[in-house]
PDB file of N, CA and C in Angstrom:
ATOM      1  N   MET F 989       0.632  -1.271   0.090  1.00 63.00           N
ATOM      2  CA  MET F 989       0.045  -0.250  -0.108  1.00 63.00           C
ATOM      3  C   MET F 989       0.944   1.396  -0.051  1.00 63.00           C
ATOM      4  N   ILE F 990       0.723   2.291  -0.765  1.00 62.00           N
ATOM      5  CA  ILE F 990       1.535   3.134  -1.161  1.00 62.00           C
ATOM      6  C   ILE F 990       0.517   4.517  -0.629  1.00 62.00           C
ATOM      7  N   ASN F 991       1.313   5.489   0.196  1.00 85.00           N
ATOM      8  CA  ASN F 991       0.891   6.455   0.918  1.00 85.00           C
ATOM      9  C   ASN F 991       1.306   7.443   1.016  1.00 85.00           C
ATOM     10  N   TYR F 992       0.209   8.622   1.415  1.00 91.00           N
ATOM     11  CA  TYR F 992       0.969  10.279   1.564  1.00 91.00           C
ATOM     12  C   TYR F 992       0.590  10.858   2.663  1.00 91.00           C
ATOM     13  N   CYS F 993       1.368  11.897   2.880  1.00 92.00           N
ATOM     14  CA  CYS F 993       1.119  12.878   4.349  1.00 92.00           C
ATOM     15  C   CYS F 993       1.316  13.920   3.504  1.00 92.00           C
ATOM     16  N   LEU F 994       0.014  15.016   4.008  1.00 94.00           N
ATOM     17  CA  LEU F 994      -0.575  16.060   4.104  1.00 94.00           C
ATOM     18  C   LEU F 994       0.084  16.666   5.181  1.00 94.00           C
ATOM     19  N   ASP F 995       0.924  17.749   4.954  1.00 95.00           N
ATOM     20  CA  ASP F 995       0.998  18.678   6.179  1.00 95.00           C
ATOM     21  C   ASP F 995       0.893  19.687   6.034  1.00 95.00           C
ATOM     22  N   VAL F 996       0.613  20.218   6.660  1.00 97.00           N
ATOM     23  CA  VAL F 996      -0.236  21.739   6.897  1.00 97.00           C
ATOM     24  C   VAL F 996       0.212  22.778   8.143  1.00 97.00           C
ATOM     25  N   GLY F 997       0.045  24.139   8.044  1.00 98.00           N
ATOM     26  CA  GLY F 997       0.421  25.093   8.969  1.00 98.00           C
ATOM     27  C   GLY F 997       0.873  26.052   9.043  1.00 98.00           C
ATOM     28  N   VAL F 998       1.423  27.087   9.527  1.00 98.00           N
ATOM     29  CA  VAL F 998       2.418  27.785   8.937  1.00 98.00           C
ATOM     30  C   VAL F 998       3.828  28.529   9.127  1.00 98.00           C
ATOM     31  N   LEU F 999       3.964  28.845   7.702  1.00 98.00           N
ATOM     32  CA  LEU F 999       4.916  29.425   7.286  1.00 98.00           C
ATOM     33  C   LEU F 999       5.663  29.996   8.750  1.00 98.00           C
ATOM     34  N   LEU F1000       7.429  29.730   8.596  1.00 98.00           N
ATOM     35  CA  LEU F1000       7.786  30.963   9.901  1.00 98.00           C
ATOM     36  C   LEU F1000       8.780  31.238   9.385  1.00 98.00           C
ATOM     37  N   SER F1001       9.465  32.363   9.410  1.00 95.00           N
ATOM     38  CA  SER F1001      10.473  33.349   8.891  1.00 95.00           C
ATOM     39  C   SER F1001      11.945  32.687   9.622  1.00 95.00           C
ATOM     40  N   PRO F1002      13.040  32.759   8.955  1.00 95.00           N
ATOM     41  CA  PRO F1002      14.234  32.561   9.801  1.00 95.00           C
ATOM     42  C   PRO F1002      14.469  33.317  11.225  1.00 95.00           C
ATOM     43  N   GLU F1003      14.037  34.750  10.896  1.00 96.00           N
ATOM     44  CA  GLU F1003      13.632  35.573  12.696  1.00 96.00           C
ATOM     45  C   GLU F1003      13.224  34.851  13.397  1.00 96.00           C
ATOM     46  N   ASP F1004      12.472  34.311  13.313  1.00 96.00           N
ATOM     47  CA  ASP F1004      11.199  33.628  14.201  1.00 96.00           C
ATOM     48  C   ASP F1004      12.475  32.850  15.148  1.00 96.00           C
ATOM     49  N   LYS F1005      11.681  32.751  16.529  1.00 95.00           N
ATOM     50  CA  LYS F1005      12.590  31.981  17.407  1.00 95.00           C
ATOM     51  C   LYS F1005      13.145  30.317  17.475  1.00 95.00           C
ATOM     52  N   TYR F1006      11.640  29.873  16.739  1.00 95.00           N
ATOM     53  CA  TYR F1006      11.509  28.508  16.542  1.00 95.00           C
ATOM     54  C   TYR F1006      11.387  28.083  14.993  1.00 95.00           C
ATOM     55  N   PHE F1007      12.592  28.957  14.411  1.00 97.00           N
ATOM     56  CA  PHE F1007      12.719  28.764  13.261  1.00 97.00           C
ATOM     57  C   PHE F1007      13.624  27.356  13.450  1.00 97.00           C
ATOM     58  N   GLU F1008      14.478  26.974  14.160  1.00 95.00           N
ATOM     59  CA  GLU F1008      15.239  25.893  13.929  1.00 95.00           C
ATOM     60  C   GLU F1008      14.503  24.713  14.317  1.00 95.00           C
ATOM     61  N   CYS F1009      14.093  24.696  15.164  1.00 94.00           N
ATOM     62  CA  CYS F1009      12.812  23.663  15.153  1.00 94.00           C
ATOM     63  C   CYS F1009      12.210  23.200  14.326  1.00 94.00           C
ATOM     64  N   TYR F1010      11.727  24.238  13.445  1.00 95.00           N
ATOM     65  CA  TYR F1010      10.435  23.789  12.445  1.00 95.00           C
ATOM     66  C   TYR F1010      11.262  23.743  11.000  1.00 95.00           C
ATOM     67  N   LYS F1011      12.568  23.247  11.065  1.00 94.00           N
ATOM     68  CA  LYS F1011      12.946  23.400   9.365  1.00 94.00           C
ATOM     69  C   LYS F1011      12.670  21.916   9.185  1.00 94.00           C
ATOM     70  N   ALA F1012      12.354  22.028   7.903  1.00 94.00           N
ATOM     71  CA  ALA F1012      12.113  20.650   7.053  1.00 94.00           C
ATOM     72  C   ALA F1012      11.735  20.669   5.759  1.00 94.00           C
ATOM     73  N   TYR F1013      12.309  19.533   4.615  1.00 95.00           N
ATOM     74  CA  TYR F1013      12.085  19.479   3.465  1.00 95.00           C
ATOM     75  C   TYR F1013      13.463  20.300   2.809  1.00 95.00           C
ATOM     76  N   ASP F1014      14.403  20.081   3.584  1.00 93.00           N
ATOM     77  CA  ASP F1014      16.029  20.419   3.166  1.00 93.00           C
ATOM     78  C   ASP F1014      15.631  21.997   2.985  1.00 93.00           C
ATOM     79  N   ASN F1015      14.970  22.815   3.126  1.00 92.00           N
ATOM     80  CA  ASN F1015      14.831  24.524   3.132  1.00 92.00           C
ATOM     81  C   ASN F1015      15.127  25.279   4.189  1.00 92.00           C
ATOM     82  N   ASP F1016      16.026  25.858   3.715  1.00 92.00           N
ATOM     83  CA  ASP F1016      16.145  26.937   4.948  1.00 92.00           C
ATOM     84  C   ASP F1016      16.075  28.184   5.218  1.00 92.00           C
ATOM     85  N   LYS F1017      14.986  28.308   3.943  1.00 94.00           N
ATOM     86  CA  LYS F1017      14.084  30.215   3.429  1.00 94.00           C
ATOM     87  C   LYS F1017      12.514  29.753   4.395  1.00 94.00           C
ATOM     88  N   TYR F1018      12.325  28.388   5.108  1.00 96.00           N
ATOM     89  CA  TYR F1018      11.051  28.413   6.014  1.00 96.00           C
ATOM     90  C   TYR F1018      11.168  27.474   7.107  1.00 96.00           C
ATOM     91  N   GLY F1019      10.626  27.980   8.169  1.00 97.00           N
ATOM     92  CA  GLY F1019      10.541  26.733   9.253  1.00 97.00           C
ATOM     93  C   GLY F1019       8.714  26.360   9.061  1.00 97.00           C
ATOM     94  N   PHE F1020       8.460  25.276   9.397  1.00 97.00           N
ATOM     95  CA  PHE F1020       7.322  24.793   8.673  1.00 97.00           C
ATOM     96  C   PHE F1020       6.526  24.500   9.894  1.00 97.00           C
ATOM     97  N   HIS F1021       5.726  25.376  10.893  1.00 97.00           N
ATOM     98  CA  HIS F1021       4.841  24.955  11.924  1.00 97.00           C
ATOM     99  C   HIS F1021       3.841  24.306  11.983  1.00 97.00           C
ATOM    100  N   ASP F1022       4.583  23.229  12.028  1.00 93.00           N
ATOM    101  CA  ASP F1022       2.818  22.040  11.726  1.00 93.00           C
ATOM    102  C   ASP F1022       1.473  22.571  12.817  1.00 93.00           C
ATOM    103  N   GLU F1023       0.445  22.462  11.963  1.00 94.00           N
ATOM    104  CA  GLU F1023      -0.673  22.291  12.416  1.00 94.00           C
ATOM    105  C   GLU F1023      -1.655  20.943  12.423  1.00 94.00           C
ATOM    106  N   ASN F1024      -1.551  19.956  10.892  1.00 91.00           N
ATOM    107  CA  ASN F1024      -2.056  19.103  11.394  1.00 91.00           C
ATOM    108  C   ASN F1024      -1.290  18.026  10.390  1.00 91.00           C
ATOM    109  N   GLN F1025      -0.894  16.627  10.379  1.00 88.00           N
ATOM    110  CA  GLN F1025      -0.501  15.694   9.419  1.00 88.00           C
ATOM    111  C   GLN F1025      -1.568  15.138   9.028  1.00 88.00           C
ATOM    112  N   ILE F1026      -1.501  14.804   8.055  1.00 89.00           N
ATOM    113  CA  ILE F1026      -3.073  14.006   7.042  1.00 89.00           C
ATOM    114  C   ILE F1026      -2.220  12.869   6.372  1.00 89.00           C
ATOM    115  N   ALA F1027      -2.742  11.442   6.775  1.00 87.00           N
ATOM    116  CA  ALA F1027      -2.423  10.333   5.772  1.00 87.00           C
ATOM    117  C   ALA F1027      -3.037   9.810   4.642  1.00 87.00           C
ATOM    118  N   TYR F1028      -2.716  10.113   3.516  1.00 89.00           N
ATOM    119  CA  TYR F1028      -4.003   9.329   2.451  1.00 89.00           C
ATOM    120  C   TYR F1028      -3.208   8.345   1.724  1.00 89.00           C
ATOM    121  N   LEU F1029      -4.186   7.311   1.224  1.00 87.00           N
ATOM    122  CA  LEU F1029      -3.728   6.191   0.459  1.00 87.00           C
ATOM    123  C   LEU F1029      -3.460   7.385  -0.815  1.00 87.00           C
ATOM    124  N   ALA F1030      -2.769   5.840  -1.902  1.00 87.00           N
ATOM    125  CA  ALA F1030      -2.485   6.615  -3.015  1.00 87.00           C
ATOM    126  C   ALA F1030      -3.512   6.951  -4.328  1.00 87.00           C
ATOM    127  N   LYS F1031      -4.768   6.290  -3.758  1.00 92.00           N
ATOM    128  CA  LYS F1031      -5.858   6.514  -4.162  1.00 92.00           C
ATOM    129  C   LYS F1031      -6.765   8.081  -4.343  1.00 92.00           C
ATOM    130  N   GLU F1032      -6.024   8.416  -2.897  1.00 93.00           N
ATOM    131  CA  GLU F1032      -6.631   9.457  -2.865  1.00 93.00           C
ATOM    132  C   GLU F1032      -5.458  11.003  -2.725  1.00 93.00           C
ATOM    133  N   LYS F1033      -4.843  10.804  -3.697  1.00 95.00           N
ATOM    134  CA  LYS F1033      -3.714  12.104  -3.913  1.00 95.00           C
ATOM    135  C   LYS F1033      -4.243  13.027  -4.275  1.00 95.00           C
ATOM    136  N   GLU F1034      -5.630  12.955  -5.409  1.00 97.00           N
ATOM    137  CA  GLU F1034      -5.907  14.196  -5.701  1.00 97.00           C
ATOM    138  C   GLU F1034      -6.859  14.639  -4.709  1.00 97.00           C
ATOM    139  N   ASP F1035      -7.578  13.865  -3.795  1.00 97.00           N
ATOM    140  CA  ASP F1035      -8.215  14.794  -2.743  1.00 97.00           C
ATOM    141  C   ASP F1035      -7.468  14.980  -1.295  1.00 97.00           C
ATOM    142  N   ALA F1036      -6.258  14.525  -1.069  1.00 97.00           N
ATOM    143  CA  ALA F1036      -5.066  15.631  -0.600  1.00 97.00           C
ATOM    144  C   ALA F1036      -4.419  16.663  -1.537  1.00 97.00           C
ATOM    145  N   ILE F1037      -4.508  17.112  -2.737  1.00 98.00           N
ATOM    146  CA  ILE F1037      -4.141  18.125  -2.976  1.00 98.00           C
ATOM    147  C   ILE F1037      -5.535  18.799  -3.003  1.00 98.00           C
ATOM    148  N   SER F1038      -6.764  18.674  -3.198  1.00 98.00           N
ATOM    149  CA  SER F1038      -8.015  19.673  -3.152  1.00 98.00           C
ATOM    150  C   SER F1038      -7.829  20.014  -1.849  1.00 98.00           C
ATOM    151  N   TYR F1039      -7.665  19.525  -0.715  1.00 98.00           N
ATOM    152  CA  TYR F1039      -7.869  19.437   0.598  1.00 98.00           C
ATOM    153  C   TYR F1039      -6.502  20.926   1.058  1.00 98.00           C
ATOM    154  N   GLY F1040      -5.478  20.292   0.375  1.00 98.00           N
ATOM    155  CA  GLY F1040      -4.185  21.082   0.768  1.00 98.00           C
ATOM    156  C   GLY F1040      -4.686  22.558   0.187  1.00 98.00           C
ATOM    157  N   LYS F1041      -5.087  22.624  -1.040  1.00 98.00           N
ATOM    158  CA  LYS F1041      -5.570  24.025  -1.572  1.00 98.00           C
ATOM    159  C   LYS F1041      -6.434  24.821  -0.995  1.00 98.00           C
ATOM    160  N   ALA F1042      -7.556  24.241  -0.694  1.00 98.00           N
ATOM    161  CA  ALA F1042      -8.515  24.651   0.150  1.00 98.00           C
ATOM    162  C   ALA F1042      -8.321  25.451   1.408  1.00 98.00           C
ATOM    163  N   TYR F1043      -7.792  24.252   2.477  1.00 98.00           N
ATOM    164  CA  TYR F1043      -7.031  24.654   3.550  1.00 98.00           C
ATOM    165  C   TYR F1043      -6.043  25.861   3.334  1.00 98.00           C
ATOM    166  N   VAL F1044      -5.070  26.177   2.375  1.00 98.00           N
ATOM    167  CA  VAL F1044      -4.222  27.446   2.806  1.00 98.00           C
ATOM    168  C   VAL F1044      -5.277  28.434   2.124  1.00 98.00           C
ATOM    169  N   LYS F1045      -6.353  28.391   0.863  1.00 98.00           N
ATOM    170  CA  LYS F1045      -7.279  29.458   0.461  1.00 98.00           C
ATOM    171  C   LYS F1045      -7.676  30.040   1.975  1.00 98.00           C
ATOM    172  N   ASN F1046      -8.450  28.980   2.569  1.00 98.00           N
ATOM    173  CA  ASN F1046      -8.889  29.982   3.942  1.00 98.00           C
ATOM    174  C   ASN F1046      -8.206  30.454   5.080  1.00 98.00           C
ATOM    175  N   GLY F1047      -7.094  29.986   4.822  1.00 98.00           N
ATOM    176  CA  GLY F1047      -5.753  29.876   6.127  1.00 98.00           C
ATOM    177  C   GLY F1047      -5.138  31.734   6.045  1.00 98.00           C
ATOM    178  N   VAL F1048      -4.900  31.670   7.131  1.00 98.00           N
ATOM    179  CA  VAL F1048      -3.932  32.974   7.235  1.00 98.00           C
ATOM    180  C   VAL F1048      -2.792  33.567   5.854  1.00 98.00           C
ATOM    181  N   ASP F1049      -2.567  34.812   5.794  1.00 98.00           N
ATOM    182  CA  ASP F1049      -1.237  34.643   5.223  1.00 98.00           C
ATOM    183  C   ASP F1049       0.039  33.665   6.079  1.00 98.00           C
ATOM    184  N   ARG F1050       0.829  33.101   5.032  1.00 98.00           N
ATOM    185  CA  ARG F1050       2.056  32.137   5.676  1.00 98.00           C
ATOM    186  C   ARG F1050       1.183  30.638   5.503  1.00 98.00           C
ATOM    187  N   THR F1051       0.308  30.556   5.457  1.00 98.00           N
ATOM    188  CA  THR F1051      -0.073  29.119   5.349  1.00 98.00           C
ATOM    189  C   THR F1051       0.172  28.347   4.917  1.00 98.00           C
ATOM    190  N   TYR F1052       0.234  26.915   5.115  1.00 98.00           N
ATOM    191  CA  TYR F1052       0.833  26.333   3.762  1.00 98.00           C
ATOM    192  C   TYR F1052       0.871  24.862   3.859  1.00 98.00           C
ATOM    193  N   ALA F1053       0.799  24.047   2.802  1.00 98.00           N
ATOM    194  CA  ALA F1053      -0.001  22.660   2.705  1.00 98.00           C
ATOM    195  C   ALA F1053       1.256  22.205   1.855  1.00 98.00           C
ATOM    196  N   VAL F1054       1.845  21.279   2.308  1.00 98.00           N
ATOM    197  CA  VAL F1054       2.840  19.862   1.532  1.00 98.00           C
ATOM    198  C   VAL F1054       2.125  18.684   1.735  1.00 98.00           C
ATOM    199  N   LEU F1055       2.694  18.019   0.095  1.00 97.00           N
ATOM    200  CA  LEU F1055       2.033  16.932  -0.137  1.00 97.00           C
ATOM    201  C   LEU F1055       3.557  15.976  -0.232  1.00 97.00           C
ATOM    202  N   THR F1056       3.662  14.959   0.728  1.00 96.00           N
ATOM    203  CA  THR F1056       5.085  13.848   0.504  1.00 96.00           C
ATOM    204  C   THR F1056       4.554  12.510   0.286  1.00 96.00           C
ATOM    205  N   TYR F1057       4.947  11.869  -0.697  1.00 93.00           N
ATOM    206  CA  TYR F1057       5.273  10.610  -0.866  1.00 93.00           C
ATOM    207  C   TYR F1057       5.891   9.743   0.142  1.00 93.00           C
ATOM    208  N   GLN F1058       5.274   8.897   0.346  1.00 89.00           N
ATOM    209  CA  GLN F1058       6.026   8.177   1.807  1.00 89.00           C
ATOM    210  C   GLN F1058       6.150   6.746   1.917  1.00 89.00           C
ATOM    211  N   GLY F1059       5.613   5.717   0.647  1.00 84.00           N
ATOM    212  CA  GLY F1059       5.800   4.752   0.279  1.00 84.00           C
ATOM    213  C   GLY F1059       5.031   4.149   1.308  1.00 84.00           C
ATOM    214  N   GLU F1060       5.573   2.926   1.555  1.00 75.00           N
ATOM    215  CA  GLU F1060       4.684   1.990   2.734  1.00 75.00           C
ATOM    216  C   GLU F1060       4.876   2.190   3.849  1.00 75.00           C
ATOM    217  N   CYS F1061       3.763   2.767   4.692  1.00 67.00           N
ATOM    218  CA  CYS F1061       3.639   3.272   6.232  1.00 67.00           C
ATOM    219  C   CYS F1061       3.898   2.069   6.865  1.00 67.00           C
ATOM    220  N   GLU F1062       4.665   2.380   8.098  1.00 57.00           N
ATOM    221  CA  GLU F1062       4.757   1.321   9.064  1.00 57.00           C
ATOM    222  C   GLU F1062       3.327   1.126   9.983  1.00 57.00           C
ATOM    223  N   ASN F1063       2.310   2.098   9.901  1.00 56.00           N
ATOM    224  CA  ASN F1063       1.360   2.300  10.787  1.00 56.00           C
ATOM    225  C   ASN F1063      -0.202   2.548   9.788  1.00 56.00           C
ATOM    226  N   GLY F1064      -1.597   1.913  10.110  1.00 51.00           N
ATOM    227  CA  GLY F1064      -2.213   2.270   9.094  1.00 51.00           C
ATOM    228  C   GLY F1064      -2.651   1.606   7.707  1.00 51.00           C
ATOM    229  N   ASN F1065      -2.160  -0.071   8.080  1.00 50.00           N
ATOM    230  CA  ASN F1065      -1.816  -0.834   6.944  1.00 50.00           C
ATOM    231  C   ASN F1065      -3.589  -1.338   6.605  1.00 50.00           C
ATOM    232  N   ASP F1066      -4.429  -0.795   7.349  1.00 50.00           N
ATOM    233  CA  ASP F1066      -5.909  -1.079   7.435  1.00 50.00           C
ATOM    234  C   ASP F1066      -6.748  -0.357   6.574  1.00 50.00           C
ATOM    235  N   GLY F1067      -6.057   0.798   6.206  1.00 50.00           N
ATOM    236  CA  GLY F1067      -6.260   2.165   5.530  1.00 50.00           C
ATOM    237  C   GLY F1067      -7.207   3.079   6.148  1.00 50.00           C
ATOM    238  N   ASP F1068      -7.519   2.921   7.387  1.00 53.00           N
ATOM    239  CA  ASP F1068      -8.172   3.668   8.552  1.00 53.00           C
ATOM    240  C   ASP F1068      -7.002   4.984   9.179  1.00 53.00           C
ATOM    241  N   PHE F1069      -6.674   5.953   8.585  1.00 54.00           N
ATOM    242  CA  PHE F1069      -5.885   7.057   9.324  1.00 54.00           C
ATOM    243  C   PHE F1069      -6.888   8.037   9.619  1.00 54.00           C
ATOM    244  N   ASP F1070      -6.898   8.703  10.828  1.00 51.00           N
ATOM    245  CA  ASP F1070      -7.210   9.963  11.235  1.00 51.00           C
ATOM    246  C   ASP F1070      -6.279  10.756  11.572  1.00 51.00           C
ATOM    247  N   ASP F1071      -6.867  12.556  11.699  1.00 51.00           N
ATOM    248  CA  ASP F1071      -5.515  13.365  11.249  1.00 51.00           C
ATOM    249  C   ASP F1071      -5.114  13.526  12.682  1.00 51.00           C
ATOM    250  N   GLY F1072      -3.672  13.770  12.512  1.00 50.00           N
ATOM    251  CA  GLY F1072      -3.115  14.198  13.608  1.00 50.00           C
ATOM    252  C   GLY F1072      -1.773  14.076  13.207  1.00 50.00           C
ATOM    253  N   CYS F1073      -1.091  14.051  13.832  1.00 50.00           N
ATOM    254  CA  CYS F1073       0.634  13.633  14.045  1.00 50.00           C
ATOM    255  C   CYS F1073       0.778  12.131  13.439  1.00 50.00           C
ATOM    256  N   VAL F1074       1.530  11.616  12.466  1.00 58.00           N
ATOM    257  CA  VAL F1074       1.543  10.005  12.337  1.00 58.00           C
ATOM    258  C   VAL F1074       2.861   9.888  12.472  1.00 58.00           C
ATOM    259  N   GLU F1075       3.257   8.740  12.801  1.00 63.00           N
ATOM    260  CA  GLU F1075       4.268   8.582  13.401  1.00 63.00           C
ATOM    261  C   GLU F1075       4.954   8.020  12.021  1.00 63.00           C
ATOM    262  N   GLY F1076       6.324   8.124  11.539  1.00 70.00           N
ATOM    263  CA  GLY F1076       7.133   7.187  10.786  1.00 70.00           C
ATOM    264  C   GLY F1076       6.945   8.353   9.443  1.00 70.00           C
ATOM    265  N   PHE F1077       6.677   9.304   9.134  1.00 79.00           N
ATOM    266  CA  PHE F1077       6.547  10.082   7.936  1.00 79.00           C
ATOM    267  C   PHE F1077       7.822  10.914   8.237  1.00 79.00           C
ATOM    268  N   GLU F1078       8.330  10.942   6.906  1.00 84.00           N
ATOM    269  CA  GLU F1078       9.622  11.833   6.607  1.00 84.00           C
ATOM    270  C   GLU F1078       9.341  12.638   6.042  1.00 84.00           C
ATOM    271  N   TYR F1079      10.120  13.898   6.350  1.00 89.00           N
ATOM    272  CA  TYR F1079       9.781  15.287   5.660  1.00 89.00           C
ATOM    273  C   TYR F1079      11.072  15.715   4.737  1.00 89.00           C
ATOM    274  N   LYS F1080      11.253  15.104   3.829  1.00 92.00           N
ATOM    275  CA  LYS F1080      12.791  15.095   2.626  1.00 92.00           C
ATOM    276  C   LYS F1080      12.280  16.089   1.513  1.00 92.00           C
ATOM    277  N   HIS F1081      12.478  17.139   1.037  1.00 95.00           N
ATOM    278  CA  HIS F1081      12.787  17.749  -0.532  1.00 95.00           C
ATOM    279  C   HIS F1081      12.359  16.866  -1.331  1.00 95.00           C
ATOM    280  N   GLU F1082      13.416  15.357  -1.483  1.00 95.00           N
ATOM    281  CA  GLU F1082      13.103  14.611  -2.523  1.00 95.00           C
ATOM    282  C   GLU F1082      11.658  14.016  -2.804  1.00 95.00           C
ATOM    283  N   ASN F1083      11.121  13.852  -1.521  1.00 95.00           N
ATOM    284  CA  ASN F1083       9.888  13.091  -1.396  1.00 95.00           C
ATOM    285  C   ASN F1083       8.454  14.415  -1.723  1.00 95.00           C
ATOM    286  N   VAL F1084       8.707  15.610  -1.949  1.00 96.00           N
ATOM    287  CA  VAL F1084       7.403  16.266  -2.253  1.00 96.00           C
ATOM    288  C   VAL F1084       6.791  16.016  -3.790  1.00 96.00           C
ATOM    289  N   ILE F1085       5.451  16.106  -3.680  1.00 95.00           N
ATOM    290  CA  ILE F1085       4.380  15.853  -4.877  1.00 95.00           C
ATOM    291  C   ILE F1085       3.980  16.941  -4.842  1.00 95.00           C
ATOM    292  N   TYR F1086       3.838  18.129  -3.884  1.00 98.00           N
ATOM    293  CA  TYR F1086       2.788  19.575  -4.562  1.00 98.00           C
ATOM    294  C   TYR F1086       3.218  20.063  -3.118  1.00 98.00           C
ATOM    295  N   SER F1087       3.665  21.301  -3.501  1.00 98.00           N
ATOM    296  CA  SER F1087       3.394  22.188  -2.444  1.00 98.00           C
ATOM    297  C   SER F1087       2.614  23.682  -2.661  1.00 98.00           C
ATOM    298  N   VAL F1088       1.645  24.178  -1.726  1.00 98.00           N
ATOM    299  CA  VAL F1088       0.998  25.402  -2.141  1.00 98.00           C
ATOM    300  C   VAL F1088       0.965  26.124  -0.432  1.00 98.00           C
ATOM    301  N   ALA F1089       1.288  27.723  -0.458  1.00 98.00           N
ATOM    302  CA  ALA F1089       1.287  28.545   0.262  1.00 98.00           C
ATOM    303  C   ALA F1089       0.635  29.762   0.042  1.00 98.00           C
ATOM    304  N   LYS F1090       0.098  30.638   0.734  1.00 98.00           N
ATOM    305  CA  LYS F1090      -0.445  31.981   0.697  1.00 98.00           C
ATOM    306  C   LYS F1090       0.652  32.618   1.035  1.00 98.00           C
ATOM    307  N   ILE F1091       1.596  33.282   0.194  1.00 97.00           N
ATOM    308  CA  ILE F1091       2.366  34.023   0.587  1.00 97.00           C
ATOM    309  C   ILE F1091       2.629  35.718   0.017  1.00 97.00           C
ATOM    310  N   ASN F1092       2.433  36.520   1.188  1.00 97.00           N
ATOM    311  CA  ASN F1092       1.932  37.984   0.714  1.00 97.00           C
ATOM    312  C   ASN F1092       0.101  38.012   0.280  1.00 97.00           C
ATOM    313  N   GLY F1093      -0.270  37.211   0.544  1.00 97.00           N
ATOM    314  CA  GLY F1093      -1.734  37.225   0.412  1.00 97.00           C
ATOM    315  C   GLY F1093      -1.976  36.902  -1.247  1.00 97.00           C
ATOM    316  N   ARG F1094      -0.971  35.940  -1.304  1.00 97.00           N
ATOM    317  CA  ARG F1094      -0.945  35.358  -2.913  1.00 97.00           C
ATOM    318  C   ARG F1094      -0.787  33.759  -2.820  1.00 97.00           C
ATOM    319  N   ILE F1095      -2.050  33.164  -3.502  1.00 98.00           N
ATOM    320  CA  ILE F1095      -1.330  31.699  -3.663  1.00 98.00           C
ATOM    321  C   ILE F1095      -0.199  31.151  -4.280  1.00 98.00           C
ATOM    322  N   VAL F1096       0.638  30.693  -3.804  1.00 97.00           N
ATOM    323  CA  VAL F1096       1.485  30.258  -4.172  1.00 97.00           C
ATOM    324  C   VAL F1096       1.516  28.805  -4.509  1.00 97.00           C
ATOM    325  N   GLU F1097       1.444  27.790  -5.863  1.00 97.00           N
ATOM    326  CA  GLU F1097       1.286  26.535  -6.070  1.00 97.00           C
ATOM    327  C   GLU F1097       3.118  26.346  -6.166  1.00 97.00           C
ATOM    328  N   ASN F1098       3.094  25.188  -5.605  1.00 96.00           N
ATOM    329  CA  ASN F1098       4.831  25.126  -5.347  1.00 96.00           C
ATOM    330  C   ASN F1098       5.551  25.675  -5.025  1.00 96.00           C
ATOM    331  N   PHE F1099       5.603  26.372  -4.418  1.00 96.00           N
ATOM    332  CA  PHE F1099       6.256  27.247  -4.059  1.00 96.00           C
ATOM    333  C   PHE F1099       8.037  26.717  -3.522  1.00 96.00           C
ATOM    334  N   LEU F1100       7.832  25.223  -2.820  1.00 95.00           N
ATOM    335  CA  LEU F1100       9.240  24.930  -2.723  1.00 95.00           C
ATOM    336  C   LEU F1100       9.737  24.435  -3.544  1.00 95.00           C
ATOM    337  N   GLU F1101       9.805  24.600  -5.076  1.00 90.00           N
ATOM    338  CA  GLU F1101      10.681  24.872  -5.991  1.00 90.00           C
ATOM    339  C   GLU F1101      10.673  26.021  -6.431  1.00 90.00           C
ATOM    340  N   GLU F1102      10.792  27.344  -6.105  1.00 68.00           N
ATOM    341  CA  GLU F1102      10.750  28.724  -6.364  1.00 68.00           C
ATOM    342  C   GLU F1102      11.930  28.168  -6.087  1.00 68.00           C
ATOM    343  N   GLU F1103      13.408  29.488  -6.437  1.00 50.00           N
ATOM    344  CA  GLU F1103      14.411  29.375  -6.082  1.00 50.00           C
ATOM    345  C   GLU F1103      14.474  30.523  -5.276  1.00 50.00           C
TER     346      GLU F1103
END
């Protein structure tokens, strides 16, 4: 079973005192203060992207959503996943499938790909 992780929250800037604690995705520009991680099955990939887009659209400035490929998960083999911190997920840039953020009031898709 192949699974994805949708990580949602608010971006921190390097000036934020908690920035170092929330660095992820091999990225030095943002800290990823997560509010939730949601597991999705492979067949639910488009649902995950749609949820991430809506989450960011309805969020405050600097809200983000990042979808990562996680391969076969260590937990949730029965396909039942609840919202919340899912153990065993890795937050690596090479696993990013899709990212979106509200930056300066503008929705920016695939913001992790920008230089």
